[in-house]
Amino acid sequence: MTKGSEKLLFGKIALIGLGLIGSSLSHVIRREGLAKTISGASRGRETIERAAELGLADELSTDAREAVRDADLVFLNVPVGVMGKVAEHIAPVLKPGAILTDAGSVKSAVIRDVSPHVPDGVHFIPGHPIAGTEQSGPDAGFASLFENRWCILTPLEGTDEKAIKTLAAFWRAVGSNVDCMDPAHHDLVLGITSHLPHLIAYNIVATAADLEEVTESEVIKYSAGGFRDFTRLAASDPVMWRDVFLNNREAVLELLGRFSEDLSALQRAIRWGDGDKLFDLFTRSRKIRREIIEAGQDTEAPNFGRR
Ligand code: NAP
């Protein structure tokens, strides 16, 4: 059931949450013809109306329970903090044999909150596409979001192998590479590659905005000096990121401790004029940027390809 061999086709795919991730899934499912029917649910009437205008689903409802009826594959694309509540609501009507998965940016907490509600015979396979932008809502999605990105699955022990293979085939069909990982390890890896960078960005933007000797208009006017690159991360959805930090607390606090120590060491190097230390560290960082480009995870065009 992989791309290029037998065509992967689900009867009905339910998208619970129609923001950036849900709408991107819809676009790529349609492009690749992966479902006979797409059903979609979002809590707000405005999002549902917009989703209808955009043609994101064949059936739309503000009630997630309606959307998951008879679905073979169910995606939870809602903030991490409400995954458990949504799972509890849809559980009674999940179809036996269905695959239930999520896109949440944290895995241990989602497993803690969702697992207790999963009925026997439903295959719950937590997942996280490492793909996104700073935009949210039904207009933010696009079909190529997952192309050449990784999707991490964190299956629980004893999960049906066939179901894992089917879900992995889905992610490959939308253009992603797939890795399987222990949930706690996922949370640590994403803690350093995603959560901490966002926290640093939120913090530096707040610091700049609070500087009394530099006006806000100067911060904006001269932002091309580097500051604006942080503002992309810091423009991300506040609800999503509040939930990420509240639900990946241990890993983030551990990494923040390490980060603060390293920052103090840099502060010391600047204070004592230790140029060698600064030069060595900056040289190492440059090499990491090159490795990211070589791994196909960013463009090599200068300044992210901005003209
Ligand atoms: P989004 O664009 O903000 O969309 C969120 C969706 O969840 C909307 O349909 C929203 O409904 C619904 N929702 C919000 N609060 C809810 C609540 N209390 N109860 C029920 N539904 C609620 O978010 P997203 O970027 O697609 O993120 C969805 C999930 O994917 C999150 O768990 C996030 O951690 C994960 N993720 C995000 C990214 C990223 O870069 N954004 C990347 C990978 C994974 P209404 O619009 O109707 O209010």
Short mmCIF file of C-alpha atoms and ligand atoms in Angstrom, two decimals:
data_model
loop_
_atom_site.label_atom_id
_atom_site.label_comp_id
_atom_site.label_asym_id
_atom_site.label_seq_id
_atom_site.Cartn_x
_atom_site.Cartn_y
_atom_site.Cartn_z
CA MET A 1 0.00 0.00 0.00
CA THR A 2 2.77 2.45 -0.72
CA LYS A 3 2.93 5.16 -3.29
CA GLY A 4 4.05 3.80 -6.60
CA SER A 5 2.68 0.31 -5.98
CA GLU A 6 -0.90 -0.41 -4.94
CA LYS A 7 -2.94 2.82 -4.62
CA LEU A 8 -3.61 3.82 -1.03
CA LEU A 9 -7.32 4.63 -0.65
CA PHE A 10 -9.39 5.15 2.47
CA GLY A 11 -13.18 5.14 2.40
CA LYS A 12 -13.60 8.11 4.68
CA ILE A 13 -11.00 10.31 6.36
CA ALA A 14 -12.17 12.58 9.19
CA LEU A 15 -10.28 15.78 9.93
CA ILE A 16 -11.04 17.08 13.42
CA GLY A 17 -9.68 20.60 13.47
CA LEU A 18 -9.49 22.54 10.20
CA GLY A 19 -6.66 24.95 10.84
CA LEU A 20 -3.23 24.92 9.22
CA ILE A 21 -2.70 21.17 9.65
CA GLY A 22 -6.30 20.06 8.99
CA SER A 23 -6.68 22.18 5.87
CA SER A 24 -3.26 21.12 4.54
CA LEU A 25 -4.25 17.48 5.02
CA SER A 26 -7.48 18.13 3.14
CA HIS A 27 -5.66 19.71 0.17
CA VAL A 28 -3.13 16.91 -0.14
CA ILE A 29 -5.68 14.11 0.42
CA ARG A 30 -7.68 15.54 -2.50
CA ARG A 31 -4.61 16.05 -4.69
CA GLU A 32 -3.45 12.48 -4.14
CA GLY A 33 -6.95 10.95 -4.18
CA LEU A 34 -6.43 9.23 -0.84
CA ALA A 35 -10.07 9.19 0.32
CA LYS A 36 -13.49 8.61 -1.21
CA THR A 37 -14.93 11.04 1.32
CA ILE A 38 -13.41 13.70 3.57
CA SER A 39 -15.39 14.78 6.59
CA GLY A 40 -14.34 17.74 8.67
CA ALA A 41 -15.18 19.27 12.02
CA SER A 42 -14.25 22.47 13.77
CA ARG A 43 -15.77 23.94 16.92
CA GLY A 44 -16.49 27.40 15.46
CA ARG A 45 -19.21 28.15 12.93
CA GLU A 46 -16.96 30.71 11.21
CA THR A 47 -14.27 28.11 10.55
CA ILE A 48 -16.88 25.67 9.22
CA GLU A 49 -18.29 28.31 6.87
CA ARG A 50 -14.83 29.15 5.57
CA ALA A 51 -14.00 25.44 5.22
CA ALA A 52 -17.15 25.03 3.11
CA GLU A 53 -16.14 27.94 0.86
CA LEU A 54 -12.69 26.42 0.45
CA GLY A 55 -14.14 22.95 -0.24
CA LEU A 56 -12.06 21.39 2.51
CA ALA A 57 -14.49 18.54 3.16
CA ASP A 58 -17.48 16.76 1.64
CA GLU A 59 -19.27 16.74 4.99
CA LEU A 60 -18.81 19.45 7.64
CA SER A 61 -20.01 19.75 11.19
CA THR A 62 -19.33 21.68 14.38
CA ASP A 63 -19.73 18.33 16.13
CA ALA A 64 -16.64 16.12 15.85
CA ARG A 65 -18.80 13.10 16.66
CA GLU A 66 -20.71 13.58 13.39
CA ALA A 67 -17.50 13.77 11.40
CA VAL A 68 -15.93 10.56 12.71
CA ARG A 69 -18.93 8.29 12.11
CA ASP A 70 -17.86 5.52 9.66
CA ALA A 71 -14.42 7.07 9.22
CA ASP A 72 -11.53 4.68 8.55
CA LEU A 73 -8.86 7.23 9.45
CA VAL A 74 -9.38 9.99 12.01
CA PHE A 75 -6.96 12.89 12.48
CA LEU A 76 -7.06 15.06 15.60
CA ASN A 77 -5.66 18.44 14.51
CA VAL A 78 -6.63 20.50 17.55
CA PRO A 79 -4.44 22.14 20.21
CA VAL A 80 -2.62 19.65 22.45
CA GLY A 81 -4.54 20.80 25.55
CA VAL A 82 -7.93 19.68 24.18
CA MET A 83 -6.97 16.36 22.54
CA GLY A 84 -8.27 14.35 25.52
CA LYS A 85 -11.60 16.16 25.62
CA VAL A 86 -12.14 15.70 21.88
CA ALA A 87 -11.14 12.00 22.05
CA GLU A 88 -13.61 11.42 24.88
CA HIS A 89 -16.37 13.05 22.84
CA ILE A 90 -15.81 11.04 19.66
CA ALA A 91 -14.96 7.70 21.32
CA PRO A 92 -18.51 6.22 21.41
CA VAL A 93 -18.92 6.43 17.61
CA LEU A 94 -15.44 5.49 16.41
CA LYS A 95 -15.66 2.64 13.90
CA PRO A 96 -14.10 -0.67 14.98
CA GLY A 97 -10.87 -1.16 13.02
CA ALA A 98 -10.43 2.59 12.42
CA ILE A 99 -7.06 4.29 12.84
CA LEU A 100 -7.10 7.25 15.22
CA THR A 101 -4.10 9.55 15.01
CA ASP A 102 -3.17 13.12 15.88
CA ALA A 103 -0.81 15.85 14.76
CA GLY A 104 -0.01 17.21 18.21
CA SER A 105 3.39 18.78 18.79
CA VAL A 106 3.82 16.94 22.10
CA LYS A 107 3.43 13.18 22.37
CA SER A 108 3.60 11.93 25.99
CA ALA A 109 0.82 14.27 27.16
CA VAL A 110 -1.41 13.44 24.19
CA ILE A 111 -0.97 9.72 24.87
CA ARG A 112 -1.77 10.33 28.55
CA ASP A 113 -4.94 12.26 27.68
CA VAL A 114 -6.26 10.32 24.66
CA SER A 115 -5.43 6.65 25.42
CA PRO A 116 -7.96 6.20 28.24
CA HIS A 117 -10.80 6.99 25.81
CA VAL A 118 -9.78 4.76 22.88
CA PRO A 119 -12.27 1.90 22.48
CA ASP A 120 -11.09 -1.68 21.94
CA GLY A 121 -10.61 -2.43 18.28
CA VAL A 122 -9.62 1.15 17.36
CA HIS A 123 -5.94 1.60 16.52
CA PHE A 124 -4.58 4.73 18.22
CA ILE A 125 -1.25 5.74 16.68
CA PRO A 126 0.08 9.13 17.85
CA GLY A 127 1.90 11.17 15.23
CA HIS A 128 3.54 14.52 14.61
CA PRO A 129 4.31 16.00 11.19
CA ILE A 130 7.45 18.13 11.52
CA ALA A 131 6.06 20.71 9.14
CA GLY A 132 4.37 24.00 9.72
CA THR A 133 4.29 27.74 9.30
CA GLU A 134 3.52 30.62 11.64
CA GLN A 135 0.01 30.92 10.19
CA SER A 136 -3.14 29.27 11.45
CA GLY A 137 -6.76 28.74 10.45
CA PRO A 138 -8.46 27.14 7.43
CA ASP A 139 -6.92 29.57 4.91
CA ALA A 140 -3.37 28.78 6.01
CA GLY A 141 -3.18 25.25 4.57
CA PHE A 142 -1.51 24.15 1.34
CA ALA A 143 -1.01 20.74 -0.29
CA SER A 144 2.79 20.72 -0.25
CA LEU A 145 3.20 21.44 3.48
CA PHE A 146 4.34 17.90 4.27
CA GLU A 147 6.58 17.38 1.23
CA ASN A 148 10.13 16.30 2.10
CA ARG A 149 9.39 16.75 5.79
CA TRP A 150 9.44 14.08 8.47
CA CYS A 151 6.46 12.66 10.25
CA ILE A 152 7.24 11.02 13.60
CA LEU A 153 4.95 8.23 14.80
CA THR A 154 5.11 7.17 18.45
CA PRO A 155 3.09 3.92 18.52
CA LEU A 156 2.32 2.32 21.86
CA GLU A 157 3.52 -1.18 22.63
CA GLY A 158 1.27 -3.85 21.19
CA THR A 159 -0.19 -1.64 18.44
CA ASP A 160 -1.29 -3.56 15.34
CA GLU A 161 1.65 -3.59 12.90
CA LYS A 162 -0.62 -3.47 9.87
CA ALA A 163 -2.28 -0.29 11.16
CA ILE A 164 1.14 1.33 11.73
CA LYS A 165 2.16 0.38 8.18
CA THR A 166 -1.06 1.82 6.77
CA LEU A 167 -0.60 5.14 8.58
CA ALA A 168 3.07 5.29 7.56
CA ALA A 169 1.96 4.67 3.95
CA PHE A 170 -0.46 7.60 4.27
CA TRP A 171 2.33 9.94 5.36
CA ARG A 172 4.57 8.74 2.55
CA ALA A 173 1.74 9.28 0.08
CA VAL A 174 1.53 12.94 1.15
CA GLY A 175 5.27 13.34 0.54
CA SER A 176 6.74 12.82 4.00
CA ASN A 177 9.42 10.53 5.37
CA VAL A 178 8.39 8.51 8.40
CA ASP A 179 10.26 7.70 11.62
CA CYS A 180 9.03 5.81 14.67
CA MET A 181 10.17 6.96 18.09
CA ASP A 182 9.54 6.58 21.80
CA PRO A 183 7.17 9.41 22.92
CA ALA A 184 9.49 10.74 25.66
CA HIS A 185 12.37 10.85 23.20
CA HIS A 186 10.16 12.68 20.70
CA ASP A 187 9.37 15.29 23.35
CA LEU A 188 13.06 15.84 24.10
CA VAL A 189 14.10 16.02 20.43
CA LEU A 190 11.27 18.44 19.59
CA GLY A 191 12.00 20.31 22.80
CA ILE A 192 15.36 21.37 21.39
CA THR A 193 14.48 21.58 17.68
CA SER A 194 11.14 23.34 17.99
CA HIS A 195 9.88 24.24 21.46
CA LEU A 196 13.01 25.99 22.79
CA PRO A 197 13.55 28.00 19.56
CA HIS A 198 9.96 29.25 19.81
CA LEU A 199 10.41 30.17 23.47
CA ILE A 200 13.61 32.07 22.69
CA ALA A 201 11.84 33.87 19.85
CA TYR A 202 8.86 34.82 22.02
CA ASN A 203 11.28 36.06 24.67
CA ILE A 204 13.53 38.15 22.43
CA VAL A 205 10.53 39.82 20.81
CA ALA A 206 9.16 40.66 24.27
CA THR A 207 12.56 41.99 25.39
CA ALA A 208 12.85 44.20 22.32
CA ALA A 209 9.31 45.48 22.75
CA ASP A 210 10.05 46.39 26.38
CA LEU A 211 13.36 48.19 25.80
CA GLU A 212 12.89 51.71 27.01
CA GLU A 213 15.90 53.32 25.33
CA VAL A 214 14.99 51.93 21.90
CA THR A 215 11.59 52.81 20.51
CA GLU A 216 9.28 50.17 19.05
CA SER A 217 9.34 51.95 15.70
CA GLU A 218 13.15 51.61 15.63
CA VAL A 219 12.89 47.90 16.46
CA ILE A 220 10.59 47.48 13.47
CA LYS A 221 12.48 49.86 11.15
CA TYR A 222 15.84 48.14 11.64
CA SER A 223 14.53 44.59 12.02
CA ALA A 224 16.29 43.34 8.87
CA GLY A 225 19.44 43.22 11.01
CA GLY A 226 18.24 39.80 12.26
CA PHE A 227 15.38 40.52 14.64
CA ARG A 228 12.72 39.88 11.98
CA ASP A 229 13.84 36.24 11.65
CA PHE A 230 12.77 35.66 15.26
CA THR A 231 9.43 37.35 14.67
CA ARG A 232 8.35 34.62 12.26
CA LEU A 233 8.49 32.04 15.05
CA ALA A 234 7.06 34.49 17.57
CA ALA A 235 4.03 35.11 15.32
CA SER A 236 2.88 31.50 15.80
CA ASP A 237 -0.51 30.67 17.27
CA PRO A 238 -0.63 31.61 21.01
CA VAL A 239 -3.09 28.83 21.97
CA MET A 240 -1.07 26.13 20.26
CA TRP A 241 2.16 27.27 21.89
CA ARG A 242 0.70 27.84 25.33
CA ASP A 243 -0.46 24.20 25.21
CA VAL A 244 2.92 22.95 23.96
CA PHE A 245 4.77 24.48 26.91
CA LEU A 246 2.20 23.40 29.49
CA ASN A 247 2.33 19.85 28.13
CA ASN A 248 6.07 19.39 27.54
CA ARG A 249 7.09 21.02 30.80
CA GLU A 250 9.82 18.59 31.97
CA ALA A 251 11.71 18.41 28.67
CA VAL A 252 11.52 22.17 28.11
CA LEU A 253 12.66 23.00 31.66
CA GLU A 254 15.58 20.56 31.35
CA LEU A 255 16.65 22.08 28.02
CA LEU A 256 16.15 25.61 29.30
CA GLY A 257 18.57 24.84 32.14
CA ARG A 258 21.21 23.72 29.64
CA PHE A 259 20.50 26.71 27.42
CA SER A 260 20.86 29.18 30.31
CA GLU A 261 24.23 27.67 31.29
CA ASP A 262 25.49 27.95 27.71
CA LEU A 263 24.22 31.52 27.48
CA SER A 264 26.06 32.41 30.69
CA ALA A 265 29.24 30.94 29.22
CA LEU A 266 28.79 33.17 26.16
CA GLN A 267 28.13 36.17 28.38
CA ARG A 268 31.38 35.42 30.20
CA ALA A 269 33.31 35.07 26.93
CA ILE A 270 32.07 38.50 25.81
CA ARG A 271 32.85 40.06 29.22
CA TRP A 272 36.43 38.68 29.24
CA GLY A 273 37.07 39.28 25.56
CA ASP A 274 37.47 35.56 24.80
CA GLY A 275 37.32 35.86 21.01
CA ASP A 276 38.51 32.29 20.42
CA LYS A 277 35.53 30.89 22.29
CA LEU A 278 33.11 33.03 20.31
CA PHE A 279 34.81 32.20 17.02
CA ASP A 280 34.77 28.44 17.71
CA LEU A 281 31.10 28.44 18.65
CA PHE A 282 30.05 30.52 15.65
CA THR A 283 32.06 28.24 13.35
CA ARG A 284 30.27 25.18 14.73
CA SER A 285 26.86 26.84 14.20
CA ARG A 286 27.67 27.58 10.59
CA LYS A 287 28.41 23.90 10.01
CA ILE A 288 25.02 22.94 11.46
CA ARG A 289 23.26 25.32 9.05
CA ARG A 290 25.07 23.59 6.17
CA GLU A 291 23.99 20.17 7.42
CA ILE A 292 20.33 21.28 7.52
CA ILE A 293 20.57 22.45 3.89
CA GLU A 294 22.27 19.20 2.86
CA ALA A 295 19.47 17.23 4.56
CA GLY A 296 16.95 19.10 2.35
CA GLN A 297 15.30 20.82 5.33
CA ASP A 298 15.94 24.37 4.10
CA THR A 299 16.91 26.31 1.02
CA GLU A 300 20.53 27.19 0.36
CA ALA A 301 19.50 30.50 -1.20
CA PRO A 302 20.91 33.39 0.87
CA ASN A 303 18.57 34.94 3.43
CA PHE A 304 16.04 32.03 3.08
CA GLY A 305 15.59 32.94 -0.58
CA ARG A 306 14.08 36.34 0.25
CA ARG A 307 14.69 39.00 -2.32
P1 NAP B 1 -4.84 26.01 14.04
O1 NAP B 1 -4.55 26.44 12.67
O2 NAP B 1 -4.89 27.03 15.13
O3 NAP B 1 -6.24 25.20 14.05
C1 NAP B 1 -6.71 24.64 15.24
C2 NAP B 1 -8.01 23.89 15.02
O4 NAP B 1 -8.41 23.36 16.29
C3 NAP B 1 -9.16 24.76 14.54
O5 NAP B 1 -10.03 23.98 13.73
C4 NAP B 1 -9.88 25.14 15.85
O6 NAP B 1 -11.25 25.35 15.73
C5 NAP B 1 -9.69 23.87 16.65
N1 NAP B 1 -9.74 24.16 18.10
C6 NAP B 1 -9.08 25.14 18.74
N2 NAP B 1 -9.38 25.12 20.06
C7 NAP B 1 -10.26 24.10 20.23
C8 NAP B 1 -10.97 23.59 21.34
N3 NAP B 1 -10.80 24.13 22.56
N4 NAP B 1 -11.80 22.55 21.13
C9 NAP B 1 -11.97 22.01 19.91
N5 NAP B 1 -11.32 22.47 18.81
C10 NAP B 1 -10.49 23.49 18.98
O7 NAP B 1 -3.80 24.90 14.55
P2 NAP B 1 -2.78 23.97 13.72
O8 NAP B 1 -1.55 24.76 13.45
O9 NAP B 1 -3.48 23.32 12.58
O10 NAP B 1 -2.39 22.89 14.84
C11 NAP B 1 -3.18 21.75 15.08
C12 NAP B 1 -2.35 20.72 15.86
O11 NAP B 1 -1.22 20.37 15.09
C13 NAP B 1 -1.83 21.22 17.20
O12 NAP B 1 -1.91 20.18 18.14
C14 NAP B 1 -0.38 21.54 16.94
O13 NAP B 1 0.41 21.33 18.10
C15 NAP B 1 -0.03 20.55 15.84
N6 NAP B 1 1.01 21.00 14.90
C16 NAP B 1 1.07 22.30 14.47
C17 NAP B 1 2.08 22.70 13.62
C18 NAP B 1 2.19 24.14 13.17
O14 NAP B 1 3.26 24.55 12.70
N7 NAP B 1 1.17 24.95 13.28
C19 NAP B 1 3.01 21.77 13.13
C20 NAP B 1 2.89 20.44 13.53
C21 NAP B 1 1.89 20.06 14.43
P3 NAP B 1 -11.92 26.79 15.39
O15 NAP B 1 -11.09 27.43 14.31
O16 NAP B 1 -13.27 26.41 14.88
O17 NAP B 1 -11.93 27.56 16.66
#
